[in-house]
Structures are given as C-alpha cells and as structure tokens.
Tab-separated table of C-alpha atoms and ligand atoms in Angstrom:
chain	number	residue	atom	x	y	z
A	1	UNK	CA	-19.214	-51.952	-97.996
A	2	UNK	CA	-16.161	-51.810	-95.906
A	3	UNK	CA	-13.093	-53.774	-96.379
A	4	UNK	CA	-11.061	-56.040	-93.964
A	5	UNK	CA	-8.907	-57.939	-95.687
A	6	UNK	CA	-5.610	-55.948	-94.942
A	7	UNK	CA	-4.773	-53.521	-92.580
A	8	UNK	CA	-3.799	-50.100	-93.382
A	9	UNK	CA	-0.314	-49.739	-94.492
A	10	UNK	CA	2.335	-47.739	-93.045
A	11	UNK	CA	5.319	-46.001	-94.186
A	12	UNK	CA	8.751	-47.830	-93.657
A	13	UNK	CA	11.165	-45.204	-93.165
A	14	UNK	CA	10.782	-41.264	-93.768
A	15	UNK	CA	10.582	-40.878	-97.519
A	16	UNK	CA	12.762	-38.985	-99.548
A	17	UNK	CA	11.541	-36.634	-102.674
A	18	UNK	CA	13.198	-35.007	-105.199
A	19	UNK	CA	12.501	-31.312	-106.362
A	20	UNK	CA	13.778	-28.414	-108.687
A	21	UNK	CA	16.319	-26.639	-107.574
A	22	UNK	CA	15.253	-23.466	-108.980
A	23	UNK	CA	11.712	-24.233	-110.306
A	24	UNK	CA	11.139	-22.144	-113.228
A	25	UNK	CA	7.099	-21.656	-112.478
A	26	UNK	CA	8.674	-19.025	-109.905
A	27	UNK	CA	7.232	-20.742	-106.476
A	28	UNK	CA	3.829	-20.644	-107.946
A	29	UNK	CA	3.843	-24.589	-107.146
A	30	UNK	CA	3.089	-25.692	-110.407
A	31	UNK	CA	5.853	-28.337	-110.675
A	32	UNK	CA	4.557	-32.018	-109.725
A	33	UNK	CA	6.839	-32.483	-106.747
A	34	UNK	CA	3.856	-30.093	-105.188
A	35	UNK	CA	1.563	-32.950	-105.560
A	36	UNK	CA	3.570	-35.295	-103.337
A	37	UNK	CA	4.578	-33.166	-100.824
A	38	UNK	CA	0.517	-31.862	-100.672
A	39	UNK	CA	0.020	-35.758	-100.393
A	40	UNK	CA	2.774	-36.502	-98.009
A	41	UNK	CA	1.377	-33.208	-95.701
A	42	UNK	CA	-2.001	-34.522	-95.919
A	43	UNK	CA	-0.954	-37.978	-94.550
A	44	UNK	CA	0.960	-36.142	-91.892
A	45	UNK	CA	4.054	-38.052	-93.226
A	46	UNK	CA	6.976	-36.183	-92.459
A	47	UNK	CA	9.469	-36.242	-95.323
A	48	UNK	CA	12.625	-34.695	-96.608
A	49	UNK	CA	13.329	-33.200	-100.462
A	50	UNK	CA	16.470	-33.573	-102.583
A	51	UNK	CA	16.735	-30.518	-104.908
A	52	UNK	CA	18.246	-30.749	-108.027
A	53	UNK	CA	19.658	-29.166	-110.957
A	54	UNK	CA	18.518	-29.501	-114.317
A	55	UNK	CA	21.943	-31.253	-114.839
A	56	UNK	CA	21.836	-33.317	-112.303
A	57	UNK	CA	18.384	-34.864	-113.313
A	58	UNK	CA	20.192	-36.051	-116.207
A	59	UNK	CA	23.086	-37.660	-115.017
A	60	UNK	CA	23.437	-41.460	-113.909
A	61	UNK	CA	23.097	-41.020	-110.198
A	62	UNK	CA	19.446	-39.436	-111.149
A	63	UNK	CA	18.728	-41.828	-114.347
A	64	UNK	CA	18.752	-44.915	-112.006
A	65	UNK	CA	16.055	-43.107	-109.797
A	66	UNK	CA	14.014	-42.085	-112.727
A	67	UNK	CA	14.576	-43.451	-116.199
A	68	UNK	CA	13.192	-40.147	-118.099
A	69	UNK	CA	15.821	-38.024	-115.640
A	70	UNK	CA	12.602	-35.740	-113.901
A	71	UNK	CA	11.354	-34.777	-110.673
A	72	UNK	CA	9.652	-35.860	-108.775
A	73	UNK	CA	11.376	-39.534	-107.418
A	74	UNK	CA	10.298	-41.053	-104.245
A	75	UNK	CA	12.356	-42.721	-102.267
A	76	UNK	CA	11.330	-44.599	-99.073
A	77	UNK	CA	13.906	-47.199	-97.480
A	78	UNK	CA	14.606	-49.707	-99.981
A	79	UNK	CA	11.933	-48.751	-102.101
A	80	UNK	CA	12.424	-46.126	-105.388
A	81	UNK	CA	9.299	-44.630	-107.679
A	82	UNK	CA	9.010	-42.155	-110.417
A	83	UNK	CA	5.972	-40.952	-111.718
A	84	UNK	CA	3.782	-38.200	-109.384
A	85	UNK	CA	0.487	-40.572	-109.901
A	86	UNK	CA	2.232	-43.581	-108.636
A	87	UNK	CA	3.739	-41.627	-105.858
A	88	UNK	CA	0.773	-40.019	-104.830
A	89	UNK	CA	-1.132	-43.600	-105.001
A	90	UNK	CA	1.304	-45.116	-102.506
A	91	UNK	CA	1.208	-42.220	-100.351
A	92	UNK	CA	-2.733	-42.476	-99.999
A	93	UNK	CA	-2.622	-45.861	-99.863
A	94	UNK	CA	-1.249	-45.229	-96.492
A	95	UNK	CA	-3.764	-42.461	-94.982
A	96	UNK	CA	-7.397	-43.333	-95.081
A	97	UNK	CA	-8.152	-39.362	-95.630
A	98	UNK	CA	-6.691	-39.754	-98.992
A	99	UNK	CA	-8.037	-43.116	-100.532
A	100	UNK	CA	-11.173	-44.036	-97.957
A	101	UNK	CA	-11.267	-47.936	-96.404
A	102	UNK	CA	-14.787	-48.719	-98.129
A	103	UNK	CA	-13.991	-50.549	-101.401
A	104	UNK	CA	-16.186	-48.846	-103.677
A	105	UNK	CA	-15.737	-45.321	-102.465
A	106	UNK	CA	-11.663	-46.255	-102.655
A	107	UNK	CA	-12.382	-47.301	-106.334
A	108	UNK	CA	-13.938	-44.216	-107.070
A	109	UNK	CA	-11.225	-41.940	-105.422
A	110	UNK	CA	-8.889	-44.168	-107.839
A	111	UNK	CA	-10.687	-43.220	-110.696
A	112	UNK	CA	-11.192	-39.443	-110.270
A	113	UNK	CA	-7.043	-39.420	-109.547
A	114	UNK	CA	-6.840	-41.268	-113.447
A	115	UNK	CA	-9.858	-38.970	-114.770
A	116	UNK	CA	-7.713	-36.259	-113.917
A	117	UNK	CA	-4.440	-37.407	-115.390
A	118	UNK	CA	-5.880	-38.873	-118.346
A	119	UNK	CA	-8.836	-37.291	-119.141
A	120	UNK	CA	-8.313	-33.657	-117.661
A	121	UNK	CA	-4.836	-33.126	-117.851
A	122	UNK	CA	-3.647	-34.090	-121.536
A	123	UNK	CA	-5.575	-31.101	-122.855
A	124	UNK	CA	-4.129	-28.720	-120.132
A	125	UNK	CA	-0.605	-29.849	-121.056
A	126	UNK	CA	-1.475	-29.201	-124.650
A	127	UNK	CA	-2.892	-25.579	-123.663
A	128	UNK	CA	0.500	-24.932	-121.676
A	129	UNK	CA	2.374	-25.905	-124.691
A	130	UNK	CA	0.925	-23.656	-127.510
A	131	UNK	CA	0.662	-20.963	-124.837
A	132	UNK	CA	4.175	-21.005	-124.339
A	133	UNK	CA	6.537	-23.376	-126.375
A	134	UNK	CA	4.186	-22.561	-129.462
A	135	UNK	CA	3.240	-19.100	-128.991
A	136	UNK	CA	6.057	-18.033	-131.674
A	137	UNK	CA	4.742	-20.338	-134.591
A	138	UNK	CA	3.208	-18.603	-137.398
A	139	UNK	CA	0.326	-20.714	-136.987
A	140	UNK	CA	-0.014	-20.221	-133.334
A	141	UNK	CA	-2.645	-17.768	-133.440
A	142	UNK	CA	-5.133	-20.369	-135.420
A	143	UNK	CA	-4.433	-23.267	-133.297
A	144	UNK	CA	-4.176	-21.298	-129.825
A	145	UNK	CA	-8.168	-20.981	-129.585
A	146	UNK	CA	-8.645	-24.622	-131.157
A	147	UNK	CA	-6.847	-26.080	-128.194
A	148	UNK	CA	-8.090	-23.291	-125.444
A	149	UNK	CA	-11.943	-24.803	-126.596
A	150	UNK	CA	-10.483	-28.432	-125.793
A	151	UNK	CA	-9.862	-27.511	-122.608
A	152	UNK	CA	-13.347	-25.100	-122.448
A	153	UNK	CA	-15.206	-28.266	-123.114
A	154	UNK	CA	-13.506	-30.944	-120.244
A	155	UNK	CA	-14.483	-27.770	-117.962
A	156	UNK	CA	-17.857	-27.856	-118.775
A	157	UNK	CA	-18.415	-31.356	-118.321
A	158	UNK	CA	-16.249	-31.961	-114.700
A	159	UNK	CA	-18.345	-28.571	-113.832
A	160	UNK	CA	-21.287	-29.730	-114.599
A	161	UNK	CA	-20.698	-32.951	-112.540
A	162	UNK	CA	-18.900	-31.349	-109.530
A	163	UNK	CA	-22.826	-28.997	-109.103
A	164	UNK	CA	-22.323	-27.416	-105.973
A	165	UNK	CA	-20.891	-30.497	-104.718
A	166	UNK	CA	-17.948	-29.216	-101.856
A	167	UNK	CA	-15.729	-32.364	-103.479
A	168	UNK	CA	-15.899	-34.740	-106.589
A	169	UNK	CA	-17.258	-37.769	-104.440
A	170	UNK	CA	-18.144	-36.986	-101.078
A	171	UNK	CA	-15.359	-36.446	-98.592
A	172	UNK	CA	-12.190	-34.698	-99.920
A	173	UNK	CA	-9.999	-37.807	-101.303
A	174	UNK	CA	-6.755	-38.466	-103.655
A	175	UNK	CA	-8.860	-38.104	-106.550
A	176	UNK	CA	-9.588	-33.771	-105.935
A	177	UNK	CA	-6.022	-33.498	-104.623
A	178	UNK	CA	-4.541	-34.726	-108.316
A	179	UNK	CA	-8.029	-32.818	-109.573
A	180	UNK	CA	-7.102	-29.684	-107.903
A	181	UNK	CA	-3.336	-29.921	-108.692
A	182	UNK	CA	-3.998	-30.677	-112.354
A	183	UNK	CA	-6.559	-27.459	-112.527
A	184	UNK	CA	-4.266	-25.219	-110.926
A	185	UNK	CA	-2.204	-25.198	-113.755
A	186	UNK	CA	-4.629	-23.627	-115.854
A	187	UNK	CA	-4.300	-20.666	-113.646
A	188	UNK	CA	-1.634	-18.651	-115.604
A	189	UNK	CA	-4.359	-18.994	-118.980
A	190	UNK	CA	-6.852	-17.022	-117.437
A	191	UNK	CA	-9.590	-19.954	-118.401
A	192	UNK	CA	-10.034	-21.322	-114.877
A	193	UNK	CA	-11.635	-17.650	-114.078
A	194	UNK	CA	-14.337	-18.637	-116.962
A	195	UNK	CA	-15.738	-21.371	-114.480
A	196	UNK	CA	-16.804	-20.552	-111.175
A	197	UNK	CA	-17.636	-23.684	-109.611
A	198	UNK	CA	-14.744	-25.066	-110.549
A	199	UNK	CA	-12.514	-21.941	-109.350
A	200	UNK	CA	-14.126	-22.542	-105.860
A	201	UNK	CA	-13.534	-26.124	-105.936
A	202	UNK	CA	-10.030	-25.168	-106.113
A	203	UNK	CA	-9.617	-22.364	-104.091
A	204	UNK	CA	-11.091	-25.145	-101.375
A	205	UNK	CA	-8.381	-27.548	-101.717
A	206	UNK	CA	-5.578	-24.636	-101.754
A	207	UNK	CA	-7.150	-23.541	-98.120
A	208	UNK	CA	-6.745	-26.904	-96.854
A	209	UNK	CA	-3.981	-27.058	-94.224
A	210	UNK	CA	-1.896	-29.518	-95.696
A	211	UNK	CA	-1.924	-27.639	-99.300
A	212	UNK	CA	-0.558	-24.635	-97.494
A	213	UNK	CA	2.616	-25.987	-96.110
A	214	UNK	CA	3.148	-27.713	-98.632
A	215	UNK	CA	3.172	-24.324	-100.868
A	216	UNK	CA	5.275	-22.734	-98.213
A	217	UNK	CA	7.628	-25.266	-98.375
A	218	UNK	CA	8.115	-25.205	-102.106
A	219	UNK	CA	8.189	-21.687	-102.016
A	220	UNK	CA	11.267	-21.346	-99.422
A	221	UNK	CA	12.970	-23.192	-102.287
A	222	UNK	CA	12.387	-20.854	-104.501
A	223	UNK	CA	12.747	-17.973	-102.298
A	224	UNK	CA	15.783	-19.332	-101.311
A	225	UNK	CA	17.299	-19.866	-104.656
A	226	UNK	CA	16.897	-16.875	-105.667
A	227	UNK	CA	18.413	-14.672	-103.019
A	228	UNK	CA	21.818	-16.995	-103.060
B	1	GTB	N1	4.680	-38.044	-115.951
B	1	GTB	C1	5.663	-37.504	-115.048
B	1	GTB	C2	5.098	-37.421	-113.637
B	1	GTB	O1	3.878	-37.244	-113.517
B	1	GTB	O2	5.847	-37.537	-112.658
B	1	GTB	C3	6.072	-36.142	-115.552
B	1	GTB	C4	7.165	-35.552	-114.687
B	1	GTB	C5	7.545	-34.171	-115.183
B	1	GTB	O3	6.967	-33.640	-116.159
B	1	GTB	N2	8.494	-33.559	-114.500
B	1	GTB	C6	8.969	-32.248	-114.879
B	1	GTB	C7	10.454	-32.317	-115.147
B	1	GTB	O4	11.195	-32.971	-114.450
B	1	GTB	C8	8.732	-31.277	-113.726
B	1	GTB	S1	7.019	-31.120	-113.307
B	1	GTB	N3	10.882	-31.575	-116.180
B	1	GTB	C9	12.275	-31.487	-116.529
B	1	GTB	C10	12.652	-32.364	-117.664
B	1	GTB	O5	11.815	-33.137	-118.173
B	1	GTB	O6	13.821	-32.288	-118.044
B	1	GTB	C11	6.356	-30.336	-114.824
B	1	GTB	C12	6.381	-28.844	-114.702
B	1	GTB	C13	7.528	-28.137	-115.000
B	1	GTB	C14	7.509	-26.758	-114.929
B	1	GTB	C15	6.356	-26.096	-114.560
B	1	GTB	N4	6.310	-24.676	-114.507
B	1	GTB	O7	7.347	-24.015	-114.657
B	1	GTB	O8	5.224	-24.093	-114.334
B	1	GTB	C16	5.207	-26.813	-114.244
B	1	GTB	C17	5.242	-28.195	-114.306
C-alpha cells in the first residue's frame, strides 16, 4: 500500500559531516562516517566533511556535537545528530531509493537497517575486539574461535535468508546499505570469504556508484594525510 500522508522531505541546507582525520583502518573505509557519506552519495545530496583529530573529538567544541566525542556528527542548518543509524535514517528519509514510499516495504527497510546494527553487528564488534584489542590476552587463543563461531552462526542464518536474492527485500534500500557496511568489516577476519552469497551480496553494494565515490572520497583523506 502506498502512503500519502506527507510529502517527501527535503534537505534544508547542505549538510555538514564529521570524519577522521587520519583514519587508522588505512582508507579501507571501515570507519562509520563511510556509511553517511555512501548514504548522502546515494541521495545525490551534496555535502561537505569536517576532519578531525583524535583530540579534537574530545574537546568542548566537539562534545556539544556529540556527547561520546566520535565521528561521525551531522550537521544540517540548525539541526545537529550523532549516531551513524540516526544519520543514515534522516538521510533516507529524504530519497525514496533509500527507504521506499510504500509503508510496509519502508517498515521493512527500517528493520533490516536495526537487524543489522543490533542483531548483526554486536557480534562483529566483538570479533574485531578479540582480534585485535584482545589478541595479547593469555586467554585469547580459547575465546578467539568462541566468538569467530558467534559470528559463523548470524552468517548462516542472514545467508540463508538473503538465497540468491540480488538484495535483502527487493530493491536495494537503507537496510543492505547499513547490511553491507556492517559486513564489510568482517573483511580483515578472513570469515566473510567462508560465505559466498553473502560475499557477493557485498561486493554488489561496493559496485554501486554511489559506494564508489564515496570510498574515493574517504580515501583522498587518507591519501592525503599521509603524504603531508
Ligand atoms: N554508535 C556510534 C555510531 O554508530 O555513530 C559509534 C561511533 C563510533 O564508534 N565512532 C568511532 C570513533 O569515533 C569511529 S567509527 N572512535 C573514536 C573514539 O571513540 O574515540 C568506528 C571505527 C573506528 C576505526 C575503524 N578501523 O580502524 O577500522 C573502524 C571503525
């Protein structure tokens, strides 16, 4: 069923994002601001980026943009937001590619965008965590393959659902773009490899137009940063 009761909105002025400075994922796009400016691309929104130290996201001018001092913040006119699933929300909100007009396929876009934050992610995060912060525990070798098996198992069932489906439900929407962002970080473990319905998936949504300038762009960051 199709929904009439408010016209698309727009965005007020050209937004504003903040970014690392010097990410330390090398360019490889693995920092969050990648999922807003992937968003902003794919709504054709033009936008511009603040970069920022790791100081600076901790001092006042930062704090009052984003309580927990991180990146990304979103600024557009008089209106300030933290947090990349809010961000990306109010971005697709405004592009009908992103978060589709008919009320039920909408509500299911919104879902797979929270399946993949709060189902898929949290054992991702954990995996990047004993990978790397953990990986000089004495007990990191016993709890490494515990947690890589979490994540084995949330593959298994979002492959099994995704089939040879091209996206999660139907046309591409908000919900594979935080899907595909929140996968890609399992690239570094080697475990995304392990599934390859799920590696096409998102090798589709990093050949999408609007993913790739949005890499470039992050990348010139980096690039740039580390030639100065
Ligand atoms: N829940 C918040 C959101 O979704 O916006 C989380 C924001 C967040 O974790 N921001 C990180 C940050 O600012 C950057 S993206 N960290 C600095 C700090 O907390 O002081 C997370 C991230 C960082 C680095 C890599 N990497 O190097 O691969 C990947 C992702």
């Amino acid at each position: 069923m199709r929904s009439d009761r408010m016209p698309r909105r727009t965005f007020r002025a050209t937004p504003t994002i903040t970014a690392f400075e010097c990410s330390p994922d090398r360019g490889q796009g693995l920092a969050r601001d990648m999922r807003v400016r992937w968003a902003l691309e794919e709504a054709g929104q033009p936008y511009n980026v603040r970069l920022l130290s790791f100081k600076a996201m901790k001092e006042p001018a930062h704090l009052a943009l984003h309580p927990f001092g991180q990146i990304p913040t979103y600024e557009e006119g008089d209106l300030t937001l933290f947090e990349t699933g809010s961000i990306v929300f109010h971005i697709a909100e405004r592009h009908e590619a992103l978060l589709p007009g008919d009320d039920d396929a909408r509500a299911r876009a919104i879902t797979w965008m929270f399946a993949a934050l709060n189902t898929v992610e949290p054992p991702i995060l954990e995996l990047v965590t004993a990978r790397i912060l953990e990986r000089d525990k004495p007990w990191s070798s016993e709890r490494l393959p515990l947690v890589q098996d979490r994540v084995r198992d949330r593959l298994d069932q979002l492959s099994a659902h995704l089939g040879d489906a091209e996206w999660l439900d139907g046309a591409f929407s908000v919900g594979d773009l935080m899907m595909a962002s929140v996968l890609l970080r399992l690239r570094p473990s080697g475990i995304l490899d392990e599934f390859p319905g799920l590696s096409s998936y998102v090798a589709r949504a990093e050949a999408r137009p609007a993913y790739r300038r949005a890499f470039a762009a992050q990348l010139a960051v980096f690039s740039a940063a580390s030639s100065s």
